[in-house]
Short mmCIF file of C-alpha atoms in Angstrom, two decimals:
data_model
loop_
_atom_site.label_atom_id
_atom_site.label_comp_id
_atom_site.label_asym_id
_atom_site.label_seq_id
_atom_site.Cartn_x
_atom_site.Cartn_y
_atom_site.Cartn_z
CA GLU D 1 -43.80 -61.90 112.99
CA PRO D 2 -47.24 -60.30 113.33
CA ASN D 3 -47.49 -56.94 115.02
CA ASP D 4 -49.17 -57.40 118.41
CA THR D 5 -49.33 -53.63 119.07
CA LEU D 6 -51.63 -52.97 116.12
CA PRO D 7 -55.21 -52.57 117.41
CA THR D 8 -57.69 -55.16 116.18
CA ASP D 9 -60.70 -53.19 117.36
CA VAL D 10 -62.52 -51.77 114.34
CA GLU D 11 -63.79 -48.77 116.32
CA ALA D 12 -60.29 -47.77 117.42
CA LEU D 13 -59.01 -48.11 113.85
CA TRP D 14 -62.01 -46.17 112.56
CA THR D 15 -61.37 -43.30 114.99
CA THR D 16 -57.79 -43.06 113.76
CA ALA D 17 -58.80 -43.35 110.10
CA GLN D 18 -61.25 -40.46 110.33
CA GLN D 19 -58.40 -38.16 111.30
CA ARG D 20 -55.51 -39.61 109.29
CA ARG D 21 -56.76 -41.37 106.16
CA PRO D 22 -55.52 -39.19 103.26
CA SER D 23 -58.72 -39.36 101.19
CA LEU D 24 -60.81 -38.16 104.14
CA VAL D 25 -58.35 -35.38 104.97
CA ALA D 26 -58.40 -34.20 101.34
CA ILE D 27 -62.21 -34.11 101.15
CA ARG D 28 -62.43 -32.19 104.43
CA ARG D 29 -59.98 -29.63 103.05
CA GLN D 30 -62.11 -29.34 99.90
CA GLN D 31 -65.14 -28.76 102.12
CA ALA D 32 -63.33 -25.95 103.95
CA ALA D 33 -62.35 -24.38 100.62
CA ALA D 34 -65.95 -24.65 99.36
CA ARG D 35 -67.25 -22.94 102.49
CA GLY D 36 -64.70 -20.19 101.96
CA GLY D 37 -65.95 -19.88 98.37
CA LEU D 38 -69.53 -19.47 99.63
CA PHE D 39 -68.39 -16.74 102.03
CA LEU D 40 -66.67 -14.89 99.18
CA ALA D 41 -69.69 -15.29 96.89
CA GLN D 42 -71.94 -13.84 99.60
CA ARG D 43 -69.56 -10.91 100.06
CA ASP D 44 -69.46 -10.29 96.28
CA ARG D 45 -73.20 -9.65 96.23
CA LEU D 46 -72.68 -6.46 98.24
CA PRO D 47 -72.04 -3.37 96.12
CA VAL D 48 -68.53 -1.99 96.25
CA PRO D 49 -68.36 1.81 96.24
CA ALA D 50 -65.84 3.44 93.91
CA LEU D 51 -64.26 6.75 94.84
CA SER D 52 -62.65 8.86 92.13
CA GLY D 53 -61.01 12.24 92.07
CA GLY D 54 -58.51 14.30 90.18
CA VAL D 55 -57.36 17.60 88.79
CA GLN D 56 -58.12 18.88 85.31
CA THR D 57 -56.33 21.81 83.70
CA THR D 58 -57.41 23.74 80.65
CA GLN D 59 -55.00 25.72 78.52
CA ASP D 60 -57.40 27.91 76.50
CA VAL D 61 -58.92 29.58 79.52
CA ASN D 62 -55.95 28.83 81.77
CA GLY D 63 -57.93 27.24 84.56
CA THR D 64 -57.67 24.36 86.93
CA SER D 65 -60.60 22.22 88.07
CA VAL D 66 -60.69 19.75 90.88
CA PHE D 67 -63.30 17.01 90.85
CA PHE D 68 -64.37 14.25 93.18
CA GLY D 69 -66.82 11.44 92.62
CA LEU D 70 -68.44 8.54 94.39
CA SER D 71 -70.22 5.80 92.53
CA LEU D 72 -72.18 2.94 94.01
CA PRO D 73 -73.59 0.22 91.76
CA LEU D 74 -77.15 -0.73 92.61
CA PRO D 75 -77.58 -4.51 92.41
CA LEU D 76 -81.14 -4.52 91.16
CA PHE D 77 -80.90 -7.66 89.03
CA ASP D 78 -77.58 -9.27 89.91
CA ARG D 79 -77.06 -10.11 93.54
CA ASN D 80 -74.51 -12.78 92.65
CA GLN D 81 -77.15 -15.51 92.90
CA GLY D 82 -75.23 -17.61 90.38
CA GLY D 83 -71.99 -17.52 92.37
CA ILE D 84 -73.81 -18.29 95.61
CA ALA D 85 -75.71 -21.18 94.03
CA LYS D 86 -72.49 -22.58 92.57
CA ALA D 87 -70.69 -22.36 95.93
CA THR D 88 -73.66 -23.97 97.71
CA ALA D 89 -73.75 -26.79 95.16
CA GLN D 90 -70.01 -27.35 95.63
CA ILE D 91 -70.50 -27.65 99.40
CA ARG D 92 -73.30 -30.18 98.87
CA ALA D 93 -71.18 -32.17 96.40
CA ASP D 94 -68.29 -32.25 98.87
CA ASP D 95 -70.64 -33.36 101.66
CA LEU D 96 -71.87 -36.24 99.49
CA ALA D 97 -68.30 -37.15 98.50
CA LEU D 98 -67.33 -37.22 102.18
CA GLU D 99 -70.28 -39.47 103.04
CA ALA D 100 -69.31 -41.87 100.25
CA GLU D 101 -65.65 -41.87 101.25
CA LEU D 102 -66.55 -42.42 104.91
CA ALA D 103 -68.66 -45.45 103.99
CA GLU D 104 -65.91 -46.83 101.76
CA ALA D 105 -63.23 -46.25 104.40
CA ARG D 106 -65.32 -47.96 107.08
CA ALA D 107 -65.92 -50.95 104.81
CA ASP D 108 -62.20 -51.11 103.96
CA ILE D 109 -61.27 -51.17 107.64
CA GLU D 110 -63.86 -53.80 108.55
CA ARG D 111 -62.85 -56.02 105.62
CA ALA D 112 -59.10 -55.61 106.20
CA THR D 113 -59.44 -56.26 109.94
CA ALA D 114 -61.51 -59.41 109.36
CA VAL D 115 -58.98 -60.77 106.84
CA TRP D 116 -56.05 -59.91 109.13
CA THR D 117 -57.70 -61.58 112.14
CA LYS D 118 -58.38 -64.77 110.16
CA ARG D 119 -54.87 -64.90 108.73
CA ARG D 120 -53.34 -64.41 112.17
CA ALA D 121 -55.52 -67.21 113.53
CA ALA D 122 -54.46 -69.48 110.65
CA LEU D 123 -50.80 -68.63 111.28
CA THR D 124 -51.13 -69.34 115.01
CA GLU D 125 -52.84 -72.65 114.32
CA LEU D 126 -50.17 -73.66 111.81
CA GLU D 127 -47.42 -72.76 114.26
CA THR D 128 -48.96 -74.58 117.23
CA ARG D 129 -50.15 -77.68 115.42
CA VAL D 130 -47.49 -78.24 112.79
CA VAL D 131 -44.40 -76.02 112.86
CA GLN D 132 -43.53 -76.77 116.48
CA ARG D 133 -43.47 -80.48 115.65
CA VAL D 134 -41.09 -80.15 112.68
CA PRO D 135 -37.86 -80.72 114.68
CA GLN D 136 -39.41 -83.78 116.29
CA LEU D 137 -40.55 -85.15 112.92
CA ARG D 138 -37.11 -84.58 111.47
CA ARG D 139 -35.43 -86.39 114.38
CA MET D 140 -37.87 -89.29 114.14
CA SER D 141 -37.26 -89.75 110.41
CA GLU D 142 -33.48 -89.53 110.84
CA ASP D 143 -33.58 -92.00 113.76
CA ALA D 144 -35.72 -94.42 111.76
CA TYR D 145 -33.27 -94.27 108.86
CA ARG D 146 -30.25 -94.80 111.14
CA GLU D 147 -31.85 -97.72 112.91
CA GLY D 148 -32.82 -99.32 109.61
CA GLY D 149 -36.58 -98.91 110.01
CA ALA D 150 -36.76 -96.70 106.90
CA ASP D 151 -34.91 -96.55 103.62
CA ILE D 152 -33.36 -93.51 101.95
CA LEU D 153 -36.52 -92.74 99.93
CA GLU D 154 -38.60 -92.51 103.09
CA LEU D 155 -35.99 -90.21 104.65
CA LEU D 156 -35.98 -88.00 101.54
CA ASP D 157 -39.77 -87.96 101.53
CA ALA D 158 -39.77 -86.91 105.21
CA MET D 159 -37.20 -84.16 104.48
CA ARG D 160 -39.36 -82.91 101.59
CA SER D 161 -42.37 -82.80 103.90
CA VAL D 162 -40.38 -80.80 106.46
CA LYS D 163 -39.33 -78.39 103.72
CA ASP D 164 -42.94 -78.07 102.49
CA ILE D 165 -44.08 -77.27 106.03
CA SER D 166 -41.39 -74.58 106.31
CA ILE D 167 -42.46 -73.07 102.99
CA ALA D 168 -46.12 -73.12 104.06
CA HIS D 169 -45.12 -71.36 107.29
CA VAL D 170 -43.25 -68.63 105.43
CA GLN D 171 -46.19 -68.18 103.03
CA GLN D 172 -48.61 -67.90 105.93
CA LEU D 173 -46.33 -65.37 107.66
CA GLU D 174 -46.19 -63.31 104.47
CA SER D 175 -49.95 -63.53 104.03
CA ALA D 176 -50.54 -62.33 107.61
CA LYS D 177 -48.03 -59.50 107.15
CA LEU D 178 -49.72 -58.34 103.94
CA ALA D 179 -53.11 -58.39 105.67
CA GLU D 180 -51.61 -56.36 108.52
CA GLU D 181 -50.22 -53.79 106.08
CA THR D 182 -53.66 -53.51 104.48
CA VAL D 183 -55.14 -52.67 107.90
CA VAL D 184 -52.40 -50.11 108.53
CA ALA D 185 -53.02 -48.43 105.16
CA ALA D 186 -56.82 -48.51 105.49
CA ALA D 187 -56.67 -46.78 108.88
CA GLY D 188 -53.95 -44.31 107.86
CA LEU D 189 -51.60 -45.61 110.55
CA ASP D 190 -48.65 -45.48 108.17
CA LEU D 191 -48.75 -41.69 108.10
CA PRO D 192 -47.00 -39.37 110.57
CA HIS D 193 -49.24 -37.76 113.21
#
């Protein structure tokens, strides 16, 4: 049976998908990592001072020397422009990937919802117009055979038609269920919160 609790509103599904669809979650995490990379690249452009110190002993003169030192590289030519440019380009690439994935996800949801809605409508129509009348058709054909108004071939033909209707109903149920599962997957509803 179709799931009546599943929202059919594209906007509601889209809101859920933006937070739960795995591809969107992964790209947002990549964006966060790229922004962290830019922060590190900007920090690496600052010079890091190096402090050194030690004790030196000499045996010929029998002396001990203590020394301390501080060195600070001067970034005259290299201010880590390459690392910053690379990190900035990665952020831009991730932004473009997110835009593309958002557009694809929205299209997936709209398409899946339209297909699911049409298959549910087809299933409902089949059930109301045909499937509900199957027991009545079966009784009528059996009564006609018993009363002599139909021969065995007509009864068998009627039974085959009833069986074909049942098969068509099951196929339509399966088709609607598959369409529903496509909507669930497109919106990320199959994932835990």
